[in-house]
CSV table of C-alpha atoms and ligand atoms in Angstrom, one decimal:
chain,number,residue,atom,x,y,z
A,1,MET,CA,-0.2,-0.6,0.2
A,2,ALA,CA,1.3,3.5,-0.5
A,3,ALA,CA,0.1,5.7,2.1
A,4,ARG,CA,0.0,4.5,5.3
A,5,PRO,CA,-3.9,5.7,8.0
A,6,VAL,CA,-3.7,7.0,10.6
A,7,ARG,CA,-5.7,5.4,12.4
A,8,GLU,CA,-7.4,2.1,11.7
A,9,ALA,CA,-11.3,1.1,13.5
A,10,ARG,CA,-12.8,-2.4,13.4
A,11,PRO,CA,-16.7,-1.3,14.1
A,12,ALA,CA,-18.9,-4.2,14.5
A,13,SER,CA,-23.0,-2.7,14.1
A,14,VAL,CA,-23.3,-0.2,11.3
A,15,GLN,CA,-24.2,2.8,13.9
A,16,GLU,CA,-20.8,2.3,15.1
A,17,LEU,CA,-19.9,2.5,11.8
A,18,ALA,CA,-21.1,5.8,10.5
A,19,ASP,CA,-20.2,7.2,14.0
A,20,THR,CA,-16.6,6.3,12.8
A,21,VAL,CA,-16.9,7.8,8.9
A,22,ARG,CA,-18.5,11.1,11.2
A,23,THR,CA,-16.3,11.8,13.5
A,24,ALA,CA,-13.3,11.3,11.0
A,25,THR,CA,-15.1,13.9,8.5
A,26,GLU,CA,-15.5,15.9,11.4
A,27,GLU,CA,-10.8,15.7,12.4
A,28,GLY,CA,-10.3,16.4,8.3
A,29,LEU,CA,-9.2,12.6,7.8
A,30,ARG,CA,-9.8,10.3,5.3
A,31,VAL,CA,-11.4,7.6,5.6
A,32,LYS,CA,-11.3,4.3,3.7
A,33,THR,CA,-12.6,0.3,4.0
A,34,VAL,CA,-10.6,-2.1,3.0
A,35,GLY,CA,-11.8,-6.2,2.6
A,36,THR,CA,-9.1,-8.2,2.1
A,37,GLY,CA,-6.9,-6.9,0.3
A,38,HIS,CA,-6.6,-8.8,-3.2
A,39,SER,CA,-6.3,-6.0,-5.2
A,40,PHE,CA,-3.0,-5.1,-6.9
A,41,THR,CA,-4.1,-1.7,-7.1
A,42,SER,CA,-3.5,0.6,-4.7
A,43,ILE,CA,-7.7,1.3,-5.1
A,44,ALA,CA,-7.9,0.9,-1.0
A,45,ALA,CA,-5.0,2.8,0.3
A,46,THR,CA,-5.7,5.4,2.5
A,47,ASP,CA,-3.7,8.3,5.0
A,48,GLY,CA,-6.3,8.9,7.0
A,49,VAL,CA,-8.8,6.8,9.1
A,50,LEU,CA,-8.7,2.3,7.3
A,51,ILE,CA,-12.3,0.9,8.1
A,52,ARG,CA,-11.5,-2.9,8.8
A,53,PRO,CA,-14.4,-5.2,8.3
A,54,ASP,CA,-13.5,-8.8,9.7
A,55,LEU,CA,-16.3,-7.4,12.9
A,56,LEU,CA,-19.4,-6.4,10.2
A,57,THR,CA,-20.1,-9.8,9.0
A,58,GLY,CA,-22.3,-12.8,8.7
A,59,ILE,CA,-26.2,-13.3,7.0
A,60,ARG,CA,-28.6,-11.0,8.2
A,61,ARG,CA,-31.6,-12.8,6.6
A,62,ILE,CA,-32.7,-14.6,4.3
A,63,ASP,CA,-35.9,-13.9,1.9
A,64,ARG,CA,-37.0,-17.6,1.0
A,65,ARG,CA,-39.5,-16.1,-1.1
A,66,GLU,CA,-37.8,-12.9,-3.3
A,67,LEU,CA,-35.2,-15.3,-3.2
A,68,THR,CA,-32.6,-13.3,-1.4
A,69,VAL,CA,-29.7,-12.7,1.4
A,70,THR,CA,-28.3,-10.1,2.9
A,71,VAL,CA,-25.5,-9.6,4.4
A,72,GLU,CA,-22.6,-7.5,6.4
A,73,SER,CA,-20.5,-5.9,3.5
A,74,GLY,CA,-17.3,-7.3,5.6
A,75,THR,CA,-18.2,-11.1,5.2
A,76,PRO,CA,-16.2,-13.3,3.2
A,77,LEU,CA,-17.4,-14.4,-0.5
A,78,LYS,CA,-16.4,-18.0,0.7
A,79,ARG,CA,-18.9,-17.9,4.1
A,80,LEU,CA,-21.7,-16.6,2.2
A,81,ASN,CA,-21.7,-19.8,-0.3
A,82,ALA,CA,-20.8,-22.0,1.9
A,83,ALA,CA,-23.9,-20.4,4.2
A,84,LEU,CA,-26.2,-20.6,1.1
A,85,ALA,CA,-25.8,-24.3,0.4
A,86,ARG,CA,-26.7,-24.5,3.8
A,87,GLU,CA,-29.5,-23.1,3.6
A,88,GLY,CA,-30.5,-24.5,0.0
A,89,LEU,CA,-29.3,-21.6,-1.7
A,90,SER,CA,-26.5,-20.1,-4.4
A,91,LEU,CA,-25.8,-17.5,-6.1
A,92,THR,CA,-25.8,-17.6,-9.7
A,93,ASN,CA,-21.8,-16.5,-10.8
A,94,MET,CA,-18.7,-16.8,-9.0
A,95,GLY,CA,-15.3,-15.2,-9.7
A,96,ASP,CA,-12.1,-17.3,-9.8
A,97,ILE,CA,-11.8,-16.6,-6.1
A,98,MET,CA,-13.8,-16.5,-3.2
A,99,GLU,CA,-11.5,-15.2,-0.8
A,100,GLN,CA,-12.7,-11.5,-0.8
A,101,THR,CA,-15.2,-9.6,1.2
A,102,VAL,CA,-18.9,-9.4,-0.7
A,103,ALA,CA,-18.0,-5.1,-0.4
A,104,GLY,CA,-14.4,-5.5,-1.4
A,105,ALA,CA,-15.2,-8.1,-4.8
A,106,THR,CA,-18.1,-6.2,-5.4
A,107,SER,CA,-17.0,-2.4,-5.2
A,108,THR,CA,-14.2,-3.2,-8.2
A,109,GLY,CA,-16.7,-5.3,-10.3
A,110,THR,CA,-15.3,-8.5,-9.9
A,111,HIS,CA,-16.6,-11.0,-12.2
A,112,GLY,CA,-16.6,-14.4,-13.4
A,113,THR,CA,-17.9,-15.5,-16.5
A,114,GLY,CA,-21.3,-16.1,-18.4
A,115,ARG,CA,-23.6,-16.2,-20.5
A,116,ASP,CA,-26.2,-14.9,-19.9
A,117,SER,CA,-24.9,-13.6,-16.3
A,118,ALA,CA,-22.9,-11.1,-15.4
A,119,SER,CA,-21.0,-9.8,-12.5
A,120,ILE,CA,-21.2,-10.6,-8.7
A,121,ALA,CA,-22.2,-6.8,-8.0
A,122,ALA,CA,-24.5,-7.3,-10.5
A,123,GLN,CA,-26.6,-9.8,-9.1
A,124,ILE,CA,-27.2,-7.0,-5.8
A,125,ARG,CA,-30.8,-6.1,-5.4
A,126,GLU,CA,-30.1,-3.7,-1.9
A,127,LEU,CA,-27.1,-1.7,-0.9
A,128,GLU,CA,-27.3,0.0,2.0
A,129,LEU,CA,-24.2,3.0,2.4
A,130,VAL,CA,-22.5,4.7,4.8
A,131,THR,CA,-22.3,8.2,3.0
A,132,ALA,CA,-19.0,11.2,4.4
A,133,ASP,CA,-21.6,13.1,6.4
A,134,GLY,CA,-23.0,9.8,8.2
A,135,ARG,CA,-26.4,8.9,7.1
A,136,VAL,CA,-27.2,5.5,6.6
A,137,LEU,CA,-29.1,5.1,3.1
A,138,THR,CA,-31.4,2.3,2.1
A,139,CYS,CA,-30.5,2.6,-2.5
A,140,SER,CA,-32.9,0.0,-4.6
A,141,GLU,CA,-34.0,0.2,-7.9
A,142,LYS,CA,-37.2,1.9,-6.3
A,143,GLU,CA,-35.4,3.7,-3.6
A,144,ASN,CA,-32.1,5.7,-4.4
A,145,PRO,CA,-32.4,4.0,-7.8
A,146,GLU,CA,-29.9,7.1,-8.9
A,147,ILE,CA,-27.4,6.0,-6.3
A,148,PHE,CA,-28.3,1.9,-6.5
A,149,ALA,CA,-27.3,2.5,-10.6
A,150,ALA,CA,-23.4,3.7,-9.5
A,151,ALA,CA,-23.0,2.0,-5.8
A,152,ARG,CA,-23.0,-1.3,-6.9
A,153,ILE,CA,-19.9,-1.0,-8.3
A,154,GLY,CA,-18.3,2.3,-6.4
A,155,LEU,CA,-15.0,1.8,-6.0
A,156,GLY,CA,-14.8,3.4,-2.5
A,157,ALA,CA,-15.9,6.3,-3.7
A,158,LEU,CA,-19.5,6.8,-2.8
A,159,GLY,CA,-19.7,5.6,0.7
A,160,VAL,CA,-18.9,2.7,3.1
A,161,VAL,CA,-21.6,-0.7,2.0
A,162,SER,CA,-22.5,-2.0,5.5
A,163,ALA,CA,-24.3,-4.4,4.0
A,164,ILE,CA,-25.4,-6.2,0.8
A,165,THR,CA,-28.5,-8.3,-0.4
A,166,PHE,CA,-28.0,-10.5,-3.5
A,167,ALA,CA,-31.0,-11.9,-5.7
A,168,VAL,CA,-30.2,-16.5,-4.9
A,169,GLU,CA,-31.8,-19.0,-6.5
A,170,PRO,CA,-32.1,-22.8,-5.2
A,171,ILE,CA,-28.8,-24.6,-5.4
A,172,PHE,CA,-27.8,-26.4,-8.7
A,173,LEU,CA,-25.7,-28.5,-10.3
A,174,LEU,CA,-22.6,-28.0,-13.1
A,175,THR,CA,-21.4,-30.0,-14.5
A,176,ALA,CA,-18.2,-28.5,-15.8
A,177,ARG,CA,-16.2,-29.9,-19.0
A,178,GLU,CA,-12.6,-29.0,-19.4
A,179,GLU,CA,-10.3,-29.6,-22.8
A,180,PRO,CA,-7.7,-28.3,-24.6
A,181,MET,CA,-7.9,-26.9,-27.6
A,182,SER,CA,-5.5,-25.3,-30.2
A,183,PHE,CA,-5.5,-21.5,-30.2
A,184,ASP,CA,-7.3,-22.0,-33.4
A,185,ARG,CA,-9.4,-23.8,-33.3
A,186,VAL,CA,-10.9,-21.3,-29.7
A,187,THR,CA,-10.3,-18.2,-31.7
A,188,ALA,CA,-12.0,-20.0,-34.9
A,189,GLU,CA,-15.4,-21.7,-32.9
A,190,PHE,CA,-15.1,-18.3,-29.9
A,191,GLU,CA,-18.4,-17.6,-30.2
A,192,ALA,CA,-20.1,-21.4,-30.7
A,193,LEU,CA,-18.6,-22.0,-27.5
A,194,HIS,CA,-19.7,-18.5,-26.4
A,195,ALA,CA,-23.4,-19.4,-27.2
A,196,GLU,CA,-23.5,-22.9,-26.7
A,197,ASN,CA,-22.2,-22.6,-22.9
A,198,GLU,CA,-23.9,-21.0,-20.1
A,199,HIS,CA,-20.8,-20.4,-18.7
A,200,PHE,CA,-17.3,-20.7,-21.0
A,201,GLU,CA,-14.0,-19.8,-19.7
A,202,PHE,CA,-10.8,-20.5,-21.8
A,203,TYR,CA,-6.8,-20.4,-21.2
A,204,TRP,CA,-4.4,-19.5,-23.7
A,205,TYR,CA,-0.2,-20.6,-22.6
A,206,PRO,CA,1.8,-18.1,-24.4
A,207,HIS,CA,4.7,-19.4,-27.6
A,208,THR,CA,2.7,-22.4,-27.9
A,209,GLY,CA,-0.8,-22.8,-29.6
A,210,ASN,CA,-2.2,-24.5,-26.8
A,211,CYS,CA,-5.3,-23.7,-24.9
A,212,SER,CA,-7.3,-25.4,-22.0
A,213,THR,CA,-10.8,-24.7,-22.2
A,214,LYS,CA,-13.8,-24.8,-19.5
A,215,ARG,CA,-17.6,-25.4,-20.1
A,216,ASN,CA,-20.2,-24.7,-17.3
A,217,ASN,CA,-23.7,-26.0,-17.7
A,218,ARG,CA,-26.3,-26.6,-15.4
A,219,SER,CA,-27.0,-30.5,-14.7
A,220,ALA,CA,-29.5,-32.4,-13.5
A,221,GLY,CA,-27.6,-34.5,-12.5
A,222,PRO,CA,-26.3,-37.1,-10.7
A,223,ALA,CA,-23.6,-34.9,-8.6
A,224,ALA,CA,-19.8,-36.6,-9.9
A,225,PRO,CA,-17.6,-34.2,-7.7
A,226,PRO,CA,-13.6,-34.9,-8.9
A,227,GLY,CA,-12.0,-37.9,-7.8
A,228,ARG,CA,-10.3,-36.7,-4.8
A,229,ILE,CA,-7.3,-38.1,-6.1
A,230,SER,CA,-7.6,-36.9,-9.3
A,231,GLY,CA,-8.9,-33.5,-8.1
A,232,TRP,CA,-5.8,-33.2,-6.5
A,233,ILE,CA,-3.7,-34.1,-8.8
A,234,GLU,CA,-5.3,-31.3,-11.0
A,235,ASP,CA,-5.9,-28.9,-9.0
A,236,GLU,CA,-3.2,-28.7,-6.3
A,237,LEU,CA,-0.3,-30.7,-8.0
A,238,LEU,CA,-0.7,-29.7,-11.4
A,239,SER,CA,-2.5,-26.2,-10.8
A,240,ASN,CA,-0.7,-25.3,-8.2
A,241,GLY,CA,2.4,-27.6,-7.2
A,242,LEU,CA,4.0,-28.1,-10.2
A,243,PHE,CA,2.9,-24.6,-11.5
A,244,GLN,CA,4.8,-23.0,-8.8
A,245,VAL,CA,7.6,-24.7,-10.0
A,246,VAL,CA,7.5,-23.9,-13.9
A,247,ASN,CA,7.0,-20.0,-12.6
A,248,SER,CA,10.1,-20.5,-10.9
A,249,ILE,CA,12.2,-21.8,-12.7
A,250,GLY,CA,11.2,-19.5,-16.3
A,251,ARG,CA,11.9,-16.5,-13.7
A,252,ALA,CA,15.5,-18.4,-12.8
A,253,VAL,CA,16.2,-18.8,-16.3
A,254,PRO,CA,13.8,-17.3,-19.0
A,255,PRO,CA,15.1,-18.5,-21.9
A,256,VAL,CA,14.1,-21.8,-21.0
A,257,VAL,CA,10.2,-20.7,-20.7
A,258,PRO,CA,8.6,-21.4,-24.4
A,259,ALA,CA,10.4,-25.1,-24.1
A,260,ILE,CA,8.6,-25.6,-20.9
A,261,ALA,CA,5.1,-23.6,-21.5
A,262,LYS,CA,5.1,-26.2,-24.8
A,263,VAL,CA,5.3,-29.2,-21.8
A,264,SER,CA,3.8,-28.0,-19.0
A,265,SER,CA,0.4,-26.0,-21.5
A,266,ARG,CA,0.2,-30.1,-22.1
A,267,ALA,CA,-0.4,-30.9,-18.8
A,268,LEU,CA,-3.8,-30.6,-17.8
A,269,SER,CA,-6.0,-33.0,-19.2
A,270,ALA,CA,-9.3,-33.2,-20.7
A,271,ARG,CA,-11.8,-34.0,-17.4
A,272,THR,CA,-15.8,-33.8,-16.7
A,273,TYR,CA,-17.6,-33.2,-13.4
A,274,THR,CA,-20.0,-32.2,-11.5
A,275,ASP,CA,-20.8,-30.2,-8.7
A,276,ILE,CA,-22.3,-27.2,-6.7
A,277,PRO,CA,-21.7,-23.9,-8.1
A,278,TYR,CA,-19.1,-22.7,-6.1
A,279,LYS,CA,-17.0,-25.8,-6.6
A,280,VAL,CA,-17.2,-25.4,-9.9
A,281,PHE,CA,-16.6,-22.4,-10.2
A,282,THR,CA,-14.1,-21.4,-7.7
A,283,SER,CA,-10.7,-22.9,-7.4
A,284,PRO,CA,-7.5,-22.2,-5.7
A,285,ARG,CA,-4.9,-20.3,-6.6
A,286,ARG,CA,-1.8,-20.4,-4.3
A,287,VAL,CA,1.1,-19.6,-6.9
A,288,ARG,CA,1.6,-15.6,-6.5
A,289,PHE,CA,1.1,-13.2,-9.6
A,290,LEU,CA,1.5,-10.0,-11.5
A,291,GLU,CA,-2.6,-9.1,-13.7
A,292,MET,CA,-3.9,-6.3,-15.9
A,293,GLU,CA,-7.2,-7.5,-17.5
A,294,TYR,CA,-9.3,-5.9,-20.0
A,295,ALA,CA,-12.9,-5.0,-21.1
A,296,LEU,CA,-13.3,-5.2,-24.5
A,297,PRO,CA,-16.6,-5.4,-26.2
A,298,ARG,CA,-16.9,-8.3,-27.3
A,299,GLU,CA,-16.3,-8.8,-31.1
A,300,ALA,CA,-13.1,-7.6,-30.5
A,301,ALA,CA,-11.8,-9.7,-28.4
A,302,VAL,CA,-10.7,-12.7,-30.6
A,303,GLY,CA,-8.8,-10.1,-32.8
A,304,ALA,CA,-7.0,-8.3,-30.1
A,305,LEU,CA,-6.2,-11.9,-28.9
A,306,ARG,CA,-4.1,-12.7,-31.8
A,307,GLU,CA,-2.8,-9.2,-31.7
A,308,LEU,CA,-1.1,-10.3,-28.3
A,309,ARG,CA,-0.1,-13.5,-29.6
A,310,ALA,CA,1.7,-12.1,-32.8
A,311,MET,CA,3.1,-9.5,-30.2
A,312,VAL,CA,4.0,-12.2,-27.7
A,313,ASP,CA,6.4,-13.7,-30.6
A,314,ARG,CA,8.1,-10.6,-31.8
A,315,SER,CA,8.9,-9.6,-28.6
A,316,PRO,CA,11.8,-11.1,-26.3
A,317,LEU,CA,9.4,-11.5,-23.6
A,318,ARG,CA,9.5,-14.5,-21.6
A,319,VAL,CA,5.7,-15.4,-19.8
A,320,SER,CA,5.0,-18.2,-18.4
A,321,PHE,CA,1.4,-17.8,-17.3
A,322,PRO,CA,-1.4,-18.3,-19.3
A,323,VAL,CA,-3.8,-15.4,-20.3
A,324,GLU,CA,-7.2,-15.5,-19.0
A,325,VAL,CA,-10.1,-14.9,-21.1
A,326,ARG,CA,-13.9,-14.9,-20.5
A,327,THR,CA,-16.9,-12.6,-21.1
A,328,ALA,CA,-20.3,-11.5,-19.7
A,329,PRO,CA,-23.6,-9.7,-21.1
A,330,ALA,CA,-24.5,-6.2,-20.6
A,331,ASP,CA,-25.3,-4.8,-18.0
A,332,ASP,CA,-26.9,-1.6,-16.2
A,333,ILE,CA,-23.8,-0.7,-13.2
A,334,ALA,CA,-22.7,2.7,-14.4
A,335,LEU,CA,-19.3,1.8,-14.0
A,336,SER,CA,-18.8,-1.4,-14.6
A,337,THR,CA,-16.8,-2.8,-17.4
A,338,ALA,CA,-19.3,-4.3,-19.1
A,339,SER,CA,-21.6,-1.1,-18.5
A,340,GLY,CA,-23.8,-1.1,-21.4
A,341,ARG,CA,-22.2,-3.3,-23.9
A,342,ASP,CA,-21.7,-7.8,-24.7
A,343,THR,CA,-18.4,-8.6,-22.8
A,344,ALA,CA,-14.8,-10.1,-23.0
A,345,TYR,CA,-12.3,-10.0,-20.8
A,346,ILE,CA,-8.7,-10.5,-21.7
A,347,ALA,CA,-6.2,-11.0,-18.6
A,348,VAL,CA,-1.9,-11.0,-19.0
A,349,HIS,CA,-0.6,-12.4,-16.0
A,350,MET,CA,3.1,-12.1,-15.0
A,351,TYR,CA,4.9,-14.4,-11.9
A,352,LYS,CA,5.5,-12.4,-8.8
A,353,GLY,CA,8.7,-11.2,-9.0
A,354,THR,CA,9.1,-11.4,-13.0
A,355,PRO,CA,9.8,-7.8,-14.4
A,356,TYR,CA,6.1,-7.1,-15.7
A,357,ARG,CA,6.0,-3.4,-17.0
A,358,SER,CA,7.0,-4.0,-20.7
A,359,TYR,CA,4.4,-7.0,-21.6
A,360,PHE,CA,1.5,-5.0,-19.5
A,361,THR,CA,2.0,-2.0,-21.5
A,362,ALA,CA,2.5,-3.7,-24.7
A,363,ALA,CA,-0.7,-6.1,-24.0
A,364,GLU,CA,-2.0,-2.6,-22.6
A,365,ARG,CA,-1.9,-0.9,-25.8
A,366,ILE,CA,-3.1,-3.4,-28.0
A,367,MET,CA,-6.5,-3.1,-25.0
A,368,THR,CA,-6.7,0.5,-25.5
A,369,ALA,CA,-7.0,0.5,-29.2
A,370,HIS,CA,-10.5,-1.5,-29.2
A,371,GLY,CA,-11.6,0.9,-26.9
A,372,GLY,CA,-11.1,-1.1,-23.4
A,373,ARG,CA,-11.6,-0.5,-19.8
A,374,PRO,CA,-9.4,-1.8,-16.8
A,375,HIS,CA,-10.4,-3.9,-14.1
A,376,TRP,CA,-10.7,-1.2,-11.3
A,377,GLY,CA,-8.6,-4.0,-9.2
A,378,LYS,CA,-6.0,-4.9,-11.3
A,379,LEU,CA,-3.2,-3.0,-13.0
A,380,HIS,CA,-3.6,-0.6,-14.8
A,381,THR,CA,-2.0,3.0,-16.6
A,382,ARG,CA,-5.7,4.5,-17.6
A,383,ASP,CA,-6.7,7.9,-16.1
A,384,ALA,CA,-10.2,10.2,-15.6
A,385,ALA,CA,-9.5,11.7,-19.4
A,386,TYR,CA,-9.6,7.7,-20.9
A,387,PHE,CA,-12.6,6.4,-18.3
A,388,ALA,CA,-14.3,9.9,-19.6
A,389,ASP,CA,-14.2,8.4,-23.5
A,390,VAL,CA,-14.8,4.4,-22.6
A,391,TYR,CA,-17.3,4.3,-20.5
A,392,PRO,CA,-20.4,6.9,-21.8
A,393,ARG,CA,-22.3,6.9,-17.9
A,394,PHE,CA,-18.9,8.4,-16.5
A,395,GLY,CA,-20.1,11.7,-16.1
A,396,GLU,CA,-23.3,10.5,-14.5
A,397,PHE,CA,-20.9,8.7,-12.0
A,398,THR,CA,-18.2,11.6,-10.2
A,399,ALA,CA,-22.1,14.1,-11.0
A,400,LEU,CA,-23.0,11.4,-7.7
A,401,ARG,CA,-19.9,12.1,-5.9
A,402,ASP,CA,-19.7,15.4,-6.4
A,403,ARG,CA,-23.1,15.0,-4.7
A,404,LEU,CA,-22.5,12.4,-2.3
A,405,ASP,CA,-19.1,13.2,-1.5
A,406,PRO,CA,-18.0,16.7,-2.4
A,407,ASP,CA,-15.4,16.6,0.5
A,408,ARG,CA,-13.8,13.7,-0.9
A,409,VAL,CA,-13.8,11.9,2.2
A,410,PHE,CA,-13.5,8.2,0.6
A,411,GLY,CA,-10.6,10.2,-2.0
A,412,ASN,CA,-6.9,8.8,-2.5
A,413,ASP,CA,-4.2,8.5,-5.0
A,414,TYR,CA,-5.7,6.2,-7.5
A,415,LEU,CA,-9.2,7.8,-6.9
A,416,ARG,CA,-8.2,10.4,-8.2
A,417,ARG,CA,-6.5,9.7,-11.2
A,418,VAL,CA,-9.0,7.6,-12.3
A,419,LEU,CA,-12.1,9.8,-11.4
A,420,GLY,CA,-10.4,13.2,-11.4
A,421,ALA,CA,-10.0,15.5,-8.9
B,1,FAD,C1,-5.7,-14.4,-6.4
B,1,FAD,C2,-6.8,-13.4,-7.2
B,1,FAD,C3,-7.8,-14.4,-7.8
B,1,FAD,C4,-8.8,-12.5,-8.3
B,1,FAD,N1,-10.0,-13.3,-9.8
B,1,FAD,C5,-10.9,-12.8,-10.2
B,1,FAD,C6,-11.8,-12.7,-10.5
B,1,FAD,O1,-12.0,-14.2,-10.8
B,1,FAD,N2,-12.0,-11.9,-11.1
B,1,FAD,C7,-11.9,-10.9,-11.1
B,1,FAD,O2,-12.8,-9.8,-11.5
B,1,FAD,N3,-11.2,-10.4,-10.0
B,1,FAD,C8,-10.3,-11.1,-9.4
B,1,FAD,N4,-9.2,-10.6,-8.9
B,1,FAD,C9,-9.8,-9.2,-8.5
B,1,FAD,C10,-10.6,-9.6,-7.0
B,1,FAD,O3,-11.0,-10.2,-6.9
B,1,FAD,C11,-10.5,-7.9,-6.3
B,1,FAD,O4,-9.9,-6.8,-6.5
B,1,FAD,C12,-11.7,-7.6,-5.1
B,1,FAD,O5,-11.6,-5.9,-5.5
B,1,FAD,C13,-10.8,-7.9,-4.1
B,1,FAD,O6,-11.9,-7.4,-3.0
B,1,FAD,P1,-11.2,-7.2,-1.7
B,1,FAD,O7,-12.2,-7.7,-0.6
B,1,FAD,O8,-9.3,-8.3,-1.6
B,1,FAD,O9,-11.2,-6.0,-1.8
B,1,FAD,P2,-9.9,-4.7,-1.9
B,1,FAD,O10,-8.9,-5.0,-2.9
B,1,FAD,O11,-9.4,-5.1,-0.1
B,1,FAD,O12,-10.6,-3.5,-2.0
B,1,FAD,C14,-11.3,-3.5,-2.6
B,1,FAD,C15,-11.8,-2.5,-3.4
B,1,FAD,O13,-13.1,-1.9,-2.5
B,1,FAD,C16,-13.4,-1.4,-1.5
B,1,FAD,N5,-14.1,-1.8,0.0
B,1,FAD,C17,-13.7,-2.8,0.1
B,1,FAD,N6,-14.8,-2.7,1.2
B,1,FAD,C18,-15.6,-1.6,0.9
B,1,FAD,C19,-16.9,-1.1,1.9
B,1,FAD,N7,-16.7,-2.0,2.6
B,1,FAD,N8,-17.4,-0.4,1.5
B,1,FAD,C20,-17.4,0.3,0.0
B,1,FAD,N9,-15.6,0.0,-0.8
B,1,FAD,C21,-15.1,-0.6,0.2
B,1,FAD,C22,-12.3,-0.7,-1.2
B,1,FAD,O14,-12.0,0.7,-0.5
B,1,FAD,C23,-11.5,-0.7,-2.7
B,1,FAD,O15,-11.6,0.2,-3.5
B,1,FAD,C24,-9.2,-11.9,-7.8
B,1,FAD,C25,-7.7,-11.7,-7.7
B,1,FAD,C26,-7.2,-12.1,-7.0
B,1,FAD,C27,-5.8,-11.6,-6.0
């Protein structure tokens, strides 16, 4: 983190949270709530009061008629998923991991992949927001709808989210089909693979023509989770243990990366399993990395990926981490990376400790030429002038920010760069 807080606070109720914000405002201090710190940027940094959400956790209520769950904002997604499963319920879609808090994940637009279902924030039906003056506002399509339209992905700029109500559904099963595929085939058939599957994603291994694909679709069952040993081999040994070794070798001896990539990209074999949603969507990610991810109009994604491949091939870059491609339908949230347009995400990663700037800079040049929108929690170099261009509703968000937080109590350096003063 770039800045150091003057002090930390651990409010245990909405009232204590509102008091913490009000007192800081009166003292002229800035305020920032952190989640689990999984963002790659300094979006959660502050030189004022840092609010830690560990005591703002748990389920407030489940409404089985409306099919909603209301949770305290500091609840980790993994706790929410497990609690919902015990109640026979589930979120519709998830990202790759579930370590983050519900408010931290949604505030930056955390998403998985989906043809019909969008980001975690798009599953919000209502949220409770503590504003700079210490008021507690309920926001939904009916109440404070203009705040609801923006605050579901609020970047921590509009206030502190104290509770979130998500849409849920009766728990269901997903069948995952993982299959190696050539780069040429995936890119040629991308639109069909996207259209024919509820959740399609793939990884391309730089320096190779190899990809791993994953298709998740609802299933009538029965559940058939990965076997204990075969699951451990795929998810722990190959995806984490050996992958860690491969990356460490690549960091120490970059010239061997392409040769290793050709072998390691073939290590994961085809498999099919059926399980409850969060167990299919998420997996352990123990190998540390840095990431930049851009959201492009979906029709631009294959072209951009081919440009990325050509760029890597003609450069001296040695990239040992795969490139991840996912999709999302257009949504109605002002600063969602999928706001108003059907989207495909292209994410580039570098193993922690490896120089990443020249790779990310070259990749970013390709993504921005296609009008790409970077993930708010991942590395990028864009500023407010750029965002005003790629987000038609950027002015709506900044006008709301001017109204709710004119003194920039929730400001920090990152927000000054991306939203303007
Ligand atoms: C290993 C790994 C895997 C990841 N996988 C994915 C993925 O699959 N898909 C994806 O889209 N992203 C992914 N991410 C990115 C990650 O989901 C986001 O960066 C997310 O915002 C992190 O959540 P957090 O709880 O750690 O929040 P933090 O990083 O701590 O905070 C993020 C933002 O939320 C704000 N915030 C937190 N709590 C509140 C609150 N109560 N009220 C208002 N604002 C608040 C903070 O101020 C900050 O602005 C991944 C990151 C890592 C490290």
